[in-house]
mmCIF file of C-alpha atoms in Angstrom:
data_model
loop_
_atom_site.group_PDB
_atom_site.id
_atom_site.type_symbol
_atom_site.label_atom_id
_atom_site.label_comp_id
_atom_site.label_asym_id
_atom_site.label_seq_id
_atom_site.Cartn_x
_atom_site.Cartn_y
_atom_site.Cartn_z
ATOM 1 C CA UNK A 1 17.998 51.597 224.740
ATOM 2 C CA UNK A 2 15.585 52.192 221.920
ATOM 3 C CA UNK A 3 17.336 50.377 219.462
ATOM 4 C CA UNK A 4 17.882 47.737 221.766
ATOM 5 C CA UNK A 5 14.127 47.442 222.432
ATOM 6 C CA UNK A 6 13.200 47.601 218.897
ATOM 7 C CA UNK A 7 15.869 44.177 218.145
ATOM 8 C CA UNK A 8 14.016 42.627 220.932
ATOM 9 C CA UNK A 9 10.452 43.111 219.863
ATOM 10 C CA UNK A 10 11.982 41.996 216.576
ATOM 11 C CA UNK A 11 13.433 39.040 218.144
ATOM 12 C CA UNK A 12 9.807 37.686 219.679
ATOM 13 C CA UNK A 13 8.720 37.830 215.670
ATOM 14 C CA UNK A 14 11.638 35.782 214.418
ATOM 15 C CA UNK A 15 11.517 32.321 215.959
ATOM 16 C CA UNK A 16 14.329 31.261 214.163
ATOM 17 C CA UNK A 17 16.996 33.278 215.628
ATOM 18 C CA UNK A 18 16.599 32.267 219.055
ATOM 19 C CA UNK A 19 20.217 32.449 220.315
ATOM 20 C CA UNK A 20 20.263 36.151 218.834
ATOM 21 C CA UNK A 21 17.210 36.704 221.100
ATOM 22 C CA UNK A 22 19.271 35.835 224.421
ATOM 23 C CA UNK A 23 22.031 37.443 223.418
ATOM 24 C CA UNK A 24 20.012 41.034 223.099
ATOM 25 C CA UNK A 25 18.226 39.620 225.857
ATOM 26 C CA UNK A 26 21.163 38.729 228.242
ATOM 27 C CA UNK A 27 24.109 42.133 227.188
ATOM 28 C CA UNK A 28 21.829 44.611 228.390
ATOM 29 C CA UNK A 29 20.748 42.578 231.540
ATOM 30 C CA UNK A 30 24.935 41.743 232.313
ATOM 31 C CA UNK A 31 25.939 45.541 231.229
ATOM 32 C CA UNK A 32 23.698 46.799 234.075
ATOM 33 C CA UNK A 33 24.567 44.278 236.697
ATOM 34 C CA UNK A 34 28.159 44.253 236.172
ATOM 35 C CA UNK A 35 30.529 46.633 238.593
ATOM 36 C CA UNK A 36 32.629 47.340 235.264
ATOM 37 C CA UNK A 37 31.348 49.732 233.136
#
């Protein structure tokens, strides 16, 4: 979860990769609501 924190706080600094920003932003957020692990 570190790492994944770190890309996001990364992410906020880079405008220009916005759709890599939801992706990190939505995989976490689907991998914990999601029944299937």
């Amino acid at each position: 979860r570190v790492v994944i924190i770190s890309k996001e706080v990364t992410c906020l600094y880079e405008r220009g990769s916005s759709l890599y920003c939801v992706v990190i932003f939505l995989v976490p957020f689907f991998w914990k609501v999601s029944p299937v692990q």
